[in-house]
mmCIF file of C-alpha atoms and ligand atoms in Angstrom:
data_model
loop_
_atom_site.group_PDB
_atom_site.id
_atom_site.type_symbol
_atom_site.label_atom_id
_atom_site.label_comp_id
_atom_site.label_asym_id
_atom_site.label_seq_id
_atom_site.Cartn_x
_atom_site.Cartn_y
_atom_site.Cartn_z
ATOM 1 C CA MET A 1 -3.694 17.499 -19.068
ATOM 2 C CA MET A 2 -7.599 16.921 -18.799
ATOM 3 C CA SER A 3 -8.166 13.671 -16.807
ATOM 4 C CA LYS A 4 -9.708 10.835 -18.758
ATOM 5 C CA LEU A 5 -11.122 9.832 -15.344
ATOM 6 C CA PRO A 6 -11.905 12.816 -13.330
ATOM 7 C CA HIS A 7 -14.064 11.110 -10.761
ATOM 8 C CA VAL A 8 -11.850 8.151 -10.008
ATOM 9 C CA GLY A 9 -9.757 8.009 -6.902
ATOM 10 C CA THR A 10 -7.577 5.498 -5.346
ATOM 11 C CA THR A 11 -9.173 1.739 -5.459
ATOM 12 C CA ILE A 12 -10.863 0.997 -2.317
ATOM 13 C CA PHE A 13 -8.645 -2.106 -1.989
ATOM 14 C CA THR A 14 -5.611 -0.154 -1.729
ATOM 15 C CA VAL A 15 -6.940 2.237 0.706
ATOM 16 C CA MET A 16 -8.373 -0.348 3.040
ATOM 17 C CA SER A 17 -4.985 -2.582 2.654
ATOM 18 C CA ALA A 18 -2.908 0.464 3.435
ATOM 19 C CA LEU A 19 -5.211 1.353 6.445
ATOM 20 C CA ALA A 20 -4.929 -2.162 7.604
ATOM 21 C CA ALA A 21 -1.217 -2.127 7.418
ATOM 22 C CA GLU A 22 -0.877 1.380 9.199
ATOM 23 C CA GLN A 23 -3.064 0.199 11.957
ATOM 24 C CA GLN A 24 -1.508 -3.374 12.116
ATOM 25 C CA ALA A 25 -5.047 -4.731 11.799
ATOM 26 C CA ILE A 26 -6.109 -7.959 10.622
ATOM 27 C CA ASN A 27 -6.714 -7.566 6.781
ATOM 28 C CA LEU A 28 -10.058 -9.017 5.800
ATOM 29 C CA SER A 29 -10.453 -6.432 3.201
ATOM 30 C CA GLN A 30 -8.736 -6.827 -0.049
ATOM 31 C CA GLY A 31 -9.501 -10.447 -1.432
ATOM 32 C CA PHE A 32 -6.187 -12.574 -1.271
ATOM 33 C CA PRO A 33 -5.507 -15.668 0.829
ATOM 34 C CA ASP A 34 -3.069 -15.301 3.696
ATOM 35 C CA PHE A 35 -1.694 -18.867 3.082
ATOM 36 C CA ASP A 36 0.838 -19.952 0.519
ATOM 37 C CA CYS A 37 0.162 -21.920 -2.671
ATOM 38 C CA ASP A 38 0.929 -25.436 -3.238
ATOM 39 C CA ASP A 39 4.787 -26.490 -2.841
ATOM 40 C CA GLN A 40 4.564 -28.431 -6.070
ATOM 41 C CA LEU A 41 3.094 -25.379 -8.065
ATOM 42 C CA LYS A 42 6.578 -23.291 -7.068
ATOM 43 C CA GLU A 43 8.564 -26.421 -7.799
ATOM 44 C CA LEU A 44 7.090 -26.475 -11.353
ATOM 45 C CA VAL A 45 7.964 -22.968 -11.914
ATOM 46 C CA ASN A 46 11.397 -23.208 -10.636
ATOM 47 C CA ALA A 47 11.919 -26.204 -12.655
ATOM 48 C CA ALA A 48 10.777 -24.386 -15.814
ATOM 49 C CA MET A 49 13.332 -21.652 -14.935
ATOM 50 C CA GLN A 50 15.980 -24.112 -14.548
ATOM 51 C CA GLN A 51 15.055 -25.627 -17.978
ATOM 52 C CA ALA A 52 15.726 -22.293 -19.536
ATOM 53 C CA HIS A 53 12.126 -21.424 -20.054
ATOM 54 C CA ASN A 54 12.981 -17.727 -19.448
ATOM 55 C CA GLN A 55 12.422 -15.827 -22.894
ATOM 56 C CA TYR A 56 9.270 -14.458 -24.448
ATOM 57 C CA ALA A 57 6.367 -16.849 -24.496
ATOM 58 C CA PRO A 58 4.400 -17.008 -27.810
ATOM 59 C CA MET A 59 1.777 -13.827 -27.826
ATOM 60 C CA PRO A 60 -1.343 -15.906 -27.069
ATOM 61 C CA GLY A 61 0.406 -18.098 -24.539
ATOM 62 C CA ILE A 62 2.494 -21.390 -24.509
ATOM 63 C CA MET A 63 0.487 -24.184 -26.239
ATOM 64 C CA PRO A 64 0.760 -26.702 -23.331
ATOM 65 C CA LEU A 65 -1.029 -24.185 -20.996
ATOM 66 C CA ARG A 66 -3.706 -23.469 -23.643
ATOM 67 C CA GLU A 67 -4.316 -27.178 -24.079
ATOM 68 C CA ALA A 68 -4.405 -27.894 -20.299
ATOM 69 C CA ILE A 69 -7.096 -25.152 -20.068
ATOM 70 C CA ALA A 70 -9.091 -26.601 -22.917
ATOM 71 C CA GLN A 71 -8.968 -29.820 -21.064
ATOM 72 C CA LYS A 72 -10.101 -28.161 -18.006
ATOM 73 C CA VAL A 73 -12.972 -26.582 -19.782
ATOM 74 C CA PHE A 74 -14.121 -29.893 -21.242
ATOM 75 C CA ASN A 75 -13.915 -31.567 -17.709
ATOM 76 C CA ALA A 76 -15.838 -28.756 -15.855
ATOM 77 C CA TYR A 77 -18.114 -27.571 -18.497
ATOM 78 C CA ASN A 78 -18.506 -30.242 -21.037
ATOM 79 C CA GLN A 79 -17.574 -27.869 -23.874
ATOM 80 C CA GLN A 80 -14.819 -27.986 -26.304
ATOM 81 C CA VAL A 81 -12.721 -24.781 -27.010
ATOM 82 C CA SER A 82 -9.847 -24.378 -29.351
ATOM 83 C CA PRO A 83 -6.428 -23.812 -27.742
ATOM 84 C CA ASP A 84 -5.313 -22.693 -31.086
ATOM 85 C CA THR A 85 -7.598 -19.826 -31.670
ATOM 86 C CA GLU A 86 -10.098 -19.422 -28.667
ATOM 87 C CA ILE A 87 -7.677 -19.111 -25.616
ATOM 88 C CA THR A 88 -5.309 -16.307 -24.653
ATOM 89 C CA ILE A 89 -3.232 -16.182 -21.518
ATOM 90 C CA THR A 90 -3.109 -12.765 -19.745
ATOM 91 C CA PRO A 91 -1.389 -11.037 -16.955
ATOM 92 C CA GLY A 92 -4.309 -11.353 -14.501
ATOM 93 C CA GLY A 93 -8.123 -11.355 -14.792
ATOM 94 C CA THR A 94 -8.280 -7.624 -14.486
ATOM 95 C CA TYR A 95 -6.135 -7.224 -17.665
ATOM 96 C CA ALA A 96 -8.304 -9.740 -19.322
ATOM 97 C CA ILE A 97 -11.404 -7.720 -18.742
ATOM 98 C CA PHE A 98 -9.772 -4.448 -19.808
ATOM 99 C CA THR A 99 -8.673 -5.894 -22.731
ATOM 100 C CA ALA A 100 -12.021 -7.444 -23.904
ATOM 101 C CA ILE A 101 -13.302 -3.809 -23.325
ATOM 102 C CA ALA A 102 -10.594 -2.210 -25.397
ATOM 103 C CA THR A 103 -11.288 -4.806 -28.273
ATOM 104 C CA CYS A 104 -14.808 -3.928 -28.829
ATOM 105 C CA ILE A 105 -16.172 -0.686 -27.166
ATOM 106 C CA ARG A 106 -16.078 2.463 -29.238
ATOM 107 C CA PRO A 107 -16.918 5.970 -28.062
ATOM 108 C CA GLY A 108 -20.714 6.253 -27.592
ATOM 109 C CA ASP A 109 -21.230 2.494 -27.040
ATOM 110 C CA GLU A 110 -23.432 1.649 -23.974
ATOM 111 C CA VAL A 111 -22.305 -0.934 -21.771
ATOM 112 C CA ILE A 112 -24.530 -2.762 -19.208
ATOM 113 C CA ILE A 113 -23.029 -2.847 -15.684
ATOM 114 C CA PHE A 114 -24.789 -4.227 -12.729
ATOM 115 C CA GLU A 115 -24.001 -2.738 -9.214
ATOM 116 C CA PRO A 116 -22.576 -3.270 -6.801
ATOM 117 C CA ALA A 117 -19.857 -3.663 -9.545
ATOM 118 C CA TYR A 118 -16.401 -4.607 -9.115
ATOM 119 C CA ASP A 119 -14.292 -1.454 -9.276
ATOM 120 C CA SER A 120 -12.387 -1.732 -12.326
ATOM 121 C CA TYR A 121 -15.300 -2.274 -14.671
ATOM 122 C CA ILE A 122 -16.594 1.402 -14.919
ATOM 123 C CA PRO A 123 -13.167 2.985 -15.355
ATOM 124 C CA ASN A 124 -12.418 0.401 -17.929
ATOM 125 C CA VAL A 125 -15.380 1.406 -20.099
ATOM 126 C CA LEU A 126 -14.936 5.090 -19.553
ATOM 127 C CA VAL A 127 -11.355 5.071 -20.525
ATOM 128 C CA ASN A 128 -12.160 3.472 -23.726
ATOM 129 C CA GLY A 129 -14.858 6.108 -24.484
ATOM 130 C CA GLY A 130 -17.947 3.988 -23.725
ATOM 131 C CA THR A 131 -20.899 4.812 -21.640
ATOM 132 C CA PRO A 132 -21.574 2.682 -18.638
ATOM 133 C CA VAL A 133 -25.353 1.876 -17.963
ATOM 134 C CA LEU A 134 -25.727 1.058 -14.357
ATOM 135 C CA ILE A 135 -28.373 -1.204 -13.208
ATOM 136 C CA PRO A 136 -28.771 -1.969 -9.512
ATOM 137 C CA LEU A 137 -29.042 -5.669 -8.400
ATOM 138 C CA THR A 138 -31.991 -6.132 -6.055
ATOM 139 C CA PHE A 139 -31.289 -5.753 -2.524
ATOM 140 C CA PRO A 140 -30.765 -7.687 -0.139
ATOM 141 C CA GLU A 141 -30.657 -10.723 -2.643
ATOM 142 C CA TYR A 142 -28.312 -9.172 -5.298
ATOM 143 C CA ARG A 143 -30.086 -10.668 -8.069
ATOM 144 C CA ILE A 144 -30.730 -9.181 -11.810
ATOM 145 C CA ASN A 145 -34.096 -7.804 -12.467
ATOM 146 C CA TRP A 146 -34.354 -8.853 -16.296
ATOM 147 C CA GLU A 147 -37.207 -6.603 -16.840
ATOM 148 C CA LEU A 148 -35.199 -3.636 -15.771
ATOM 149 C CA VAL A 149 -32.384 -4.667 -17.877
ATOM 150 C CA ARG A 150 -34.549 -4.878 -21.075
ATOM 151 C CA SER A 151 -35.801 -1.597 -20.362
ATOM 152 C CA LYS A 152 -32.371 0.118 -20.377
ATOM 153 C CA ILE A 153 -31.462 -1.440 -23.627
ATOM 154 C CA THR A 154 -31.173 1.282 -26.552
ATOM 155 C CA PRO A 155 -29.677 1.117 -30.021
ATOM 156 C CA SER A 156 -26.417 1.822 -28.591
ATOM 157 C CA THR A 157 -26.271 -1.040 -26.106
ATOM 158 C CA ARG A 158 -23.235 -2.907 -27.267
ATOM 159 C CA MET A 159 -22.382 -5.208 -24.140
ATOM 160 C CA ILE A 160 -23.602 -6.643 -21.068
ATOM 161 C CA MET A 161 -21.070 -7.464 -18.246
ATOM 162 C CA LEU A 162 -21.619 -10.167 -15.784
ATOM 163 C CA ASN A 163 -19.646 -11.507 -12.819
ATOM 164 C CA THR A 164 -20.619 -14.885 -11.393
ATOM 165 C CA PRO A 165 -19.821 -15.869 -8.672
ATOM 166 C CA HIS A 166 -20.253 -12.112 -7.834
ATOM 167 C CA ASN A 167 -17.605 -9.802 -6.124
ATOM 168 C CA PRO A 168 -18.401 -8.301 -3.735
ATOM 169 C CA THR A 169 -21.816 -9.924 -2.883
ATOM 170 C CA GLY A 170 -21.268 -13.787 -3.293
ATOM 171 C CA SER A 171 -24.408 -14.106 -5.355
ATOM 172 C CA VAL A 172 -24.467 -16.454 -8.320
ATOM 173 C CA LEU A 173 -26.320 -16.382 -11.639
ATOM 174 C CA SER A 174 -29.046 -19.300 -11.937
ATOM 175 C CA ALA A 175 -29.944 -21.254 -14.841
ATOM 176 C CA THR A 176 -33.226 -19.044 -15.200
ATOM 177 C CA ASP A 177 -30.939 -16.008 -15.499
ATOM 178 C CA ILE A 178 -29.207 -17.703 -18.304
ATOM 179 C CA VAL A 179 -32.380 -18.208 -20.261
ATOM 180 C CA GLU A 180 -33.142 -14.467 -19.765
ATOM 181 C CA LEU A 181 -29.701 -13.492 -20.797
ATOM 182 C CA GLU A 182 -29.873 -15.684 -23.819
ATOM 183 C CA LYS A 183 -33.302 -13.989 -24.812
ATOM 184 C CA LEU A 184 -31.705 -10.391 -24.605
ATOM 185 C CA VAL A 185 -28.264 -11.437 -26.406
ATOM 186 C CA ALA A 186 -30.124 -13.014 -29.396
ATOM 187 C CA GLU A 187 -32.984 -10.297 -29.584
ATOM 188 C CA PHE A 188 -30.504 -7.340 -29.510
ATOM 189 C CA ASP A 189 -27.320 -8.982 -30.754
ATOM 190 C CA LEU A 190 -25.293 -8.092 -27.615
ATOM 191 C CA LEU A 191 -21.758 -8.901 -26.645
ATOM 192 C CA VAL A 192 -21.233 -10.528 -23.174
ATOM 193 C CA LEU A 193 -18.234 -10.126 -20.980
ATOM 194 C CA SER A 194 -18.422 -12.483 -18.153
ATOM 195 C CA ASP A 195 -16.037 -12.264 -15.382
ATOM 196 C CA GLU A 196 -15.687 -15.871 -13.906
ATOM 197 C CA VAL A 197 -12.563 -15.483 -11.857
ATOM 198 C CA TYR A 198 -14.410 -17.225 -8.721
ATOM 199 C CA GLU A 199 -15.491 -20.271 -11.132
ATOM 200 C CA HIS A 200 -14.536 -22.808 -8.474
ATOM 201 C CA LEU A 201 -15.654 -21.134 -5.530
ATOM 202 C CA VAL A 202 -19.327 -22.125 -5.576
ATOM 203 C CA TYR A 203 -20.892 -23.748 -2.532
ATOM 204 C CA ASP A 204 -23.670 -25.931 -1.262
ATOM 205 C CA GLY A 205 -23.606 -28.361 -4.176
ATOM 206 C CA GLN A 206 -24.596 -25.680 -6.912
ATOM 207 C CA GLN A 207 -23.313 -25.700 -10.371
ATOM 208 C CA HIS A 208 -21.326 -22.686 -11.630
ATOM 209 C CA GLN A 209 -23.383 -21.419 -14.574
ATOM 210 C CA SER A 210 -20.394 -20.597 -16.835
ATOM 211 C CA ILE A 211 -21.031 -18.812 -20.081
ATOM 212 C CA LEU A 212 -18.751 -21.694 -21.614
ATOM 213 C CA ARG A 213 -21.798 -24.146 -20.913
ATOM 214 C CA TYR A 214 -23.978 -22.442 -23.469
ATOM 215 C CA PRO A 215 -22.797 -22.303 -27.070
ATOM 216 C CA ASN A 216 -25.435 -19.733 -28.184
ATOM 217 C CA LEU A 217 -24.196 -17.407 -25.571
ATOM 218 C CA PHE A 218 -20.486 -18.256 -26.051
ATOM 219 C CA ARG A 219 -20.594 -17.084 -29.788
ATOM 220 C CA ASN A 220 -20.985 -13.517 -28.447
ATOM 221 C CA SER A 221 -18.676 -13.579 -25.321
ATOM 222 C CA PHE A 222 -15.614 -13.003 -23.667
ATOM 223 C CA VAL A 223 -15.204 -15.022 -20.586
ATOM 224 C CA THR A 224 -12.297 -14.234 -18.307
ATOM 225 C CA PHE A 225 -10.555 -16.311 -15.538
ATOM 226 C CA SER A 226 -7.762 -15.910 -12.959
ATOM 227 C CA PHE A 227 -5.010 -18.336 -11.782
ATOM 228 C CA GLY A 228 -4.334 -15.937 -8.933
ATOM 229 C CA LYS A 229 -7.640 -16.667 -7.351
ATOM 230 C CA THR A 230 -7.876 -20.316 -8.317
ATOM 231 C CA PHE A 231 -4.472 -21.416 -7.028
ATOM 232 C CA HIS A 232 -3.845 -18.973 -4.162
ATOM 233 C CA VAL A 233 -1.290 -16.816 -6.277
ATOM 234 C CA THR A 234 -2.674 -13.334 -6.714
ATOM 235 C CA GLY A 235 0.732 -11.771 -6.840
ATOM 236 C CA TRP A 236 1.704 -13.667 -9.917
ATOM 237 C CA LYS A 237 -0.913 -11.823 -11.924
ATOM 238 C CA MET A 238 -1.739 -14.689 -14.237
ATOM 239 C CA GLY A 239 -5.106 -15.267 -15.992
ATOM 240 C CA TYR A 240 -6.741 -16.026 -19.209
ATOM 241 C CA CYS A 241 -9.631 -14.960 -21.684
ATOM 242 C CA ILE A 242 -11.753 -17.548 -23.696
ATOM 243 C CA ALA A 243 -13.750 -16.123 -26.731
ATOM 244 C CA PRO A 244 -14.974 -17.531 -30.016
ATOM 245 C CA ALA A 245 -12.286 -17.499 -32.708
ATOM 246 C CA HIS A 246 -13.865 -14.312 -34.521
ATOM 247 C CA LEU A 247 -13.691 -12.344 -31.267
ATOM 248 C CA MET A 248 -10.393 -13.764 -30.112
ATOM 249 C CA GLN A 249 -8.767 -12.673 -33.421
ATOM 250 C CA GLU A 250 -9.697 -9.064 -32.580
ATOM 251 C CA TYR A 251 -8.704 -9.618 -28.779
ATOM 252 C CA ARG A 252 -5.382 -10.732 -29.714
ATOM 253 C CA LYS A 253 -4.675 -7.677 -32.048
ATOM 254 C CA VAL A 254 -5.078 -5.420 -28.850
ATOM 255 C CA HIS A 255 -3.394 -7.698 -26.433
ATOM 256 C CA GLN A 256 -0.099 -8.048 -28.562
ATOM 257 C CA TYR A 257 0.378 -4.249 -28.286
ATOM 258 C CA LEU A 258 -0.663 -3.978 -24.580
ATOM 259 C CA CYS A 259 1.700 -6.526 -23.061
ATOM 260 C CA PHE A 260 2.788 -8.854 -26.091
ATOM 261 C CA SER A 261 3.032 -12.003 -23.798
ATOM 262 C CA VAL A 262 3.000 -13.240 -20.380
ATOM 263 C CA ASN A 263 5.638 -14.659 -17.886
ATOM 264 C CA THR A 264 6.973 -17.806 -19.572
ATOM 265 C CA PRO A 265 8.181 -20.127 -16.529
ATOM 266 C CA MET A 266 4.674 -19.535 -14.713
ATOM 267 C CA GLN A 267 2.855 -20.575 -17.743
ATOM 268 C CA HIS A 268 5.076 -23.882 -17.773
ATOM 269 C CA GLY A 269 4.450 -24.535 -14.260
ATOM 270 C CA LEU A 270 0.541 -23.936 -14.389
ATOM 271 C CA ALA A 271 0.308 -25.985 -17.410
ATOM 272 C CA LYS A 272 1.814 -28.991 -15.450
ATOM 273 C CA PHE A 273 -0.105 -28.207 -12.421
ATOM 274 C CA LEU A 274 -3.436 -28.338 -14.282
ATOM 275 C CA GLU A 275 -2.612 -31.767 -15.406
ATOM 276 C CA THR A 276 -4.131 -32.756 -11.932
ATOM 277 C CA PRO A 277 -7.774 -32.062 -11.843
ATOM 278 C CA GLU A 278 -7.921 -32.551 -8.083
ATOM 279 C CA HIS A 279 -6.030 -29.155 -7.823
ATOM 280 C CA TYR A 280 -9.051 -27.380 -8.691
ATOM 281 C CA LEU A 281 -11.893 -29.867 -8.169
ATOM 282 C CA SER A 282 -11.042 -29.678 -4.355
ATOM 283 C CA LEU A 283 -11.654 -25.867 -4.163
ATOM 284 C CA PRO A 284 -15.397 -25.676 -3.508
ATOM 285 C CA ALA A 285 -14.789 -27.943 -0.447
ATOM 286 C CA PHE A 286 -11.885 -26.059 0.650
ATOM 287 C CA TYR A 287 -13.390 -22.762 0.687
ATOM 288 C CA GLN A 288 -16.932 -23.784 1.795
ATOM 289 C CA ASP A 289 -15.315 -25.083 5.030
ATOM 290 C CA LYS A 290 -13.791 -21.503 5.393
ATOM 291 C CA ARG A 291 -17.080 -19.827 4.756
ATOM 292 C CA ASP A 292 -18.915 -22.142 7.312
ATOM 293 C CA TYR A 293 -16.178 -21.713 9.765
ATOM 294 C CA PHE A 294 -16.226 -17.875 9.522
ATOM 295 C CA LEU A 295 -20.140 -17.828 9.614
ATOM 296 C CA GLN A 296 -20.129 -20.113 12.577
ATOM 297 C CA LEU A 297 -17.666 -17.890 14.630
ATOM 298 C CA MET A 298 -19.457 -14.657 13.532
ATOM 299 C CA GLN A 299 -22.795 -16.037 15.241
ATOM 300 C CA ASP A 300 -21.388 -14.511 18.635
ATOM 301 C CA THR A 301 -21.075 -11.118 17.114
ATOM 302 C CA ARG A 302 -23.860 -8.479 16.368
ATOM 303 C CA PHE A 303 -23.206 -8.555 12.604
ATOM 304 C CA THR A 304 -25.955 -10.251 10.476
ATOM 305 C CA PRO A 305 -24.755 -12.266 7.429
ATOM 306 C CA LEU A 306 -26.323 -11.987 4.008
ATOM 307 C CA PRO A 307 -26.385 -15.253 1.975
ATOM 308 C CA CYS A 308 -23.141 -16.179 0.245
ATOM 309 C CA TYR A 309 -23.544 -18.735 -2.502
ATOM 310 C CA GLY A 310 -19.809 -18.222 -4.215
ATOM 311 C CA SER A 311 -16.728 -16.310 -4.117
ATOM 312 C CA TYR A 312 -14.454 -15.905 -1.037
ATOM 313 C CA PHE A 313 -16.427 -12.839 0.265
ATOM 314 C CA GLN A 314 -18.875 -12.700 3.066
ATOM 315 C CA LEU A 315 -21.149 -9.857 3.419
ATOM 316 C CA MET A 316 -22.502 -8.618 6.752
ATOM 317 C CA ARG A 317 -24.947 -6.133 7.881
ATOM 318 C CA TYR A 318 -24.209 -4.097 10.828
ATOM 319 C CA ASP A 319 -27.526 -2.303 11.336
ATOM 320 C CA ARG A 320 -27.759 -3.905 14.878
ATOM 321 C CA ILE A 321 -24.402 -2.098 15.981
ATOM 322 C CA SER A 322 -24.474 1.474 14.239
ATOM 323 C CA GLN A 323 -26.260 3.682 11.939
ATOM 324 C CA GLU A 324 -23.014 5.043 10.523
ATOM 325 C CA GLY A 325 -22.297 5.102 6.957
ATOM 326 C CA ASP A 326 -20.562 1.988 5.672
ATOM 327 C CA LYS A 327 -17.099 3.756 4.896
ATOM 328 C CA ALA A 328 -16.950 5.514 8.151
ATOM 329 C CA PHE A 329 -18.089 2.306 9.959
ATOM 330 C CA ALA A 330 -15.322 0.151 8.043
ATOM 331 C CA ILE A 331 -12.648 2.811 8.890
ATOM 332 C CA ARG A 332 -13.657 3.022 12.584
ATOM 333 C CA VAL A 333 -13.764 -0.926 12.925
ATOM 334 C CA THR A 334 -10.289 -1.077 11.361
ATOM 335 C CA LYS A 335 -8.829 1.650 14.015
ATOM 336 C CA GLU A 336 -10.649 0.798 16.807
ATOM 337 C CA PHE A 337 -11.053 -2.907 16.604
ATOM 338 C CA GLY A 338 -8.042 -3.927 14.354
ATOM 339 C CA VAL A 339 -10.069 -5.602 11.547
ATOM 340 C CA ALA A 340 -10.246 -4.233 8.122
ATOM 341 C CA SER A 341 -13.156 -4.950 5.580
ATOM 342 C CA ILE A 342 -14.550 -3.268 2.494
ATOM 343 C CA PRO A 343 -17.582 -0.834 2.474
ATOM 344 C CA VAL A 344 -19.891 -2.031 -0.175
ATOM 345 C CA SER A 345 -20.811 1.454 -1.068
ATOM 346 C CA ALA A 346 -17.508 1.625 -2.691
ATOM 347 C CA PHE A 347 -19.004 -0.474 -5.582
ATOM 348 C CA TYR A 348 -21.731 2.149 -6.366
ATOM 349 C CA GLN A 349 -21.173 5.253 -8.514
ATOM 350 C CA ASN A 350 -23.681 6.909 -6.460
ATOM 351 C CA GLY A 351 -22.487 5.781 -3.223
ATOM 352 C CA GLN A 352 -25.564 3.737 -2.405
ATOM 353 C CA ASP A 353 -25.092 2.666 1.175
ATOM 354 C CA ASP A 354 -27.205 -0.277 2.612
ATOM 355 C CA HIS A 355 -24.792 -0.512 5.720
ATOM 356 C CA VAL A 356 -23.141 -3.590 4.424
ATOM 357 C CA ILE A 357 -19.490 -4.519 4.555
ATOM 358 C CA ARG A 358 -17.526 -7.175 2.865
ATOM 359 C CA PHE A 359 -15.170 -9.744 4.577
ATOM 360 C CA CYS A 360 -12.544 -11.820 2.702
ATOM 361 C CA PHE A 361 -12.735 -15.401 4.324
ATOM 362 C CA ALA A 362 -9.791 -16.793 2.187
ATOM 363 C CA LYS A 363 -7.715 -16.945 5.404
ATOM 364 C CA GLN A 364 -6.348 -19.447 7.889
ATOM 365 C CA ARG A 365 -8.593 -20.585 10.424
ATOM 366 C CA GLN A 366 -6.311 -19.125 13.079
ATOM 367 C CA THR A 367 -6.576 -15.674 11.188
ATOM 368 C CA LEU A 368 -10.378 -15.952 11.106
ATOM 369 C CA GLU A 369 -10.541 -16.761 14.772
ATOM 370 C CA ARG A 370 -8.301 -13.849 15.734
ATOM 371 C CA ALA A 371 -10.476 -11.443 13.706
ATOM 372 C CA VAL A 372 -13.614 -12.770 15.121
ATOM 373 C CA GLU A 373 -12.452 -12.517 18.613
ATOM 374 C CA ARG A 374 -11.931 -8.834 17.839
ATOM 375 C CA LEU A 375 -15.155 -8.326 16.006
ATOM 376 C CA ARG A 376 -17.238 -9.806 18.993
ATOM 377 C CA LYS A 377 -16.311 -6.440 20.814
ATOM 378 C CA VAL A 378 -17.704 -4.252 17.935
HETATM 379 N N1 LIG B 401 -10.131 -8.739 -6.387
HETATM 380 C C1 LIG B 401 -9.670 -8.326 -5.332
HETATM 381 C C2 LIG B 401 -10.814 -7.903 -4.294
HETATM 382 O O1 LIG B 401 -12.028 -7.926 -4.726
HETATM 383 C C3 LIG B 401 -8.828 -7.087 -5.096
HETATM 384 C C4 LIG B 401 -7.805 -6.993 -6.405
HETATM 385 C C5 LIG B 401 -7.124 -5.563 -6.399
HETATM 386 O O2 LIG B 401 -6.878 -5.143 -5.366
HETATM 387 N N2 LIG B 401 -7.245 -4.957 -7.561
HETATM 388 O O3 LIG B 401 -10.625 -7.691 -3.130
#
């Protein structure tokens, strides 16, 4: 059989996590917490199982969860979305993204993707016959050059993909970015796919620029979220997509034949857990504390931090340590010093290597301390 993805290998997250396990290294590579979720969340899911919520959920998700999400959207972004027609529960954020692309990308359609790009975006577009149009973010600020974006738009441009807060860089979109985006979307009638799985992980008092805040943009958008990232349960693979009814109607046509519906007891548990806004409102402070602690510890190393405004990733330059390529460096640090990270070149199709690696700080203080103790020797 001819491969549909001839240039795609194993995802860097699998590669680095496997190496970390093999080397018994501290794993700051793949993005997941090393602490458990709230006991109450587990109890709520257990209770749902005991109450016999164990058969298929409705295709778009159980109504109490969709209602709880609509309430959260109202609390966080002062926007009304319809639980009935505009929200669909998905098995994770990555699935939510794939399904949006499968819903609207036809062979020949061009999709604008900014690099460094989360590693599923490009294969998702390719497997659906689309053409990724890759635009580098500025270095080292990792911002969007909107003039460059405008110059890449053609009659085939169908969609622009965004990710804020951004993985792997921790940059966030500003209100000015939104103004620029609004202009292009209106002028060229583009669709927007906005990956906002780190929506609550925004620091230093900034406001998350969700597409949901902007009705003009939302009209043309799919916005995707992750309970895994929000409530420290990445292994549950639970997320959702919000889109205006006319787009969501098409989205559900695809979703119903991809997985049909999502884990029922977990949906019940999450619906109840969302009733307490503190469960998500406490997240910026919780993770900012981890970022600050990690940065403080790292001052005693020869790594140089780049700014991190959101997400649970911290980029570090290592040019004071070595001139090796970032993959070789990340592998060597894992093997020789016992700390795994992600080389940022893995997020560029052409392998652009700015000698930067990504650390995940969604870890217990003790884990960060142990890791930095080792990184001091690098
Ligand atoms: N989102 C996670 C990260 O960036 C990884 C998820 C995955 O391994 N697919 O590290």
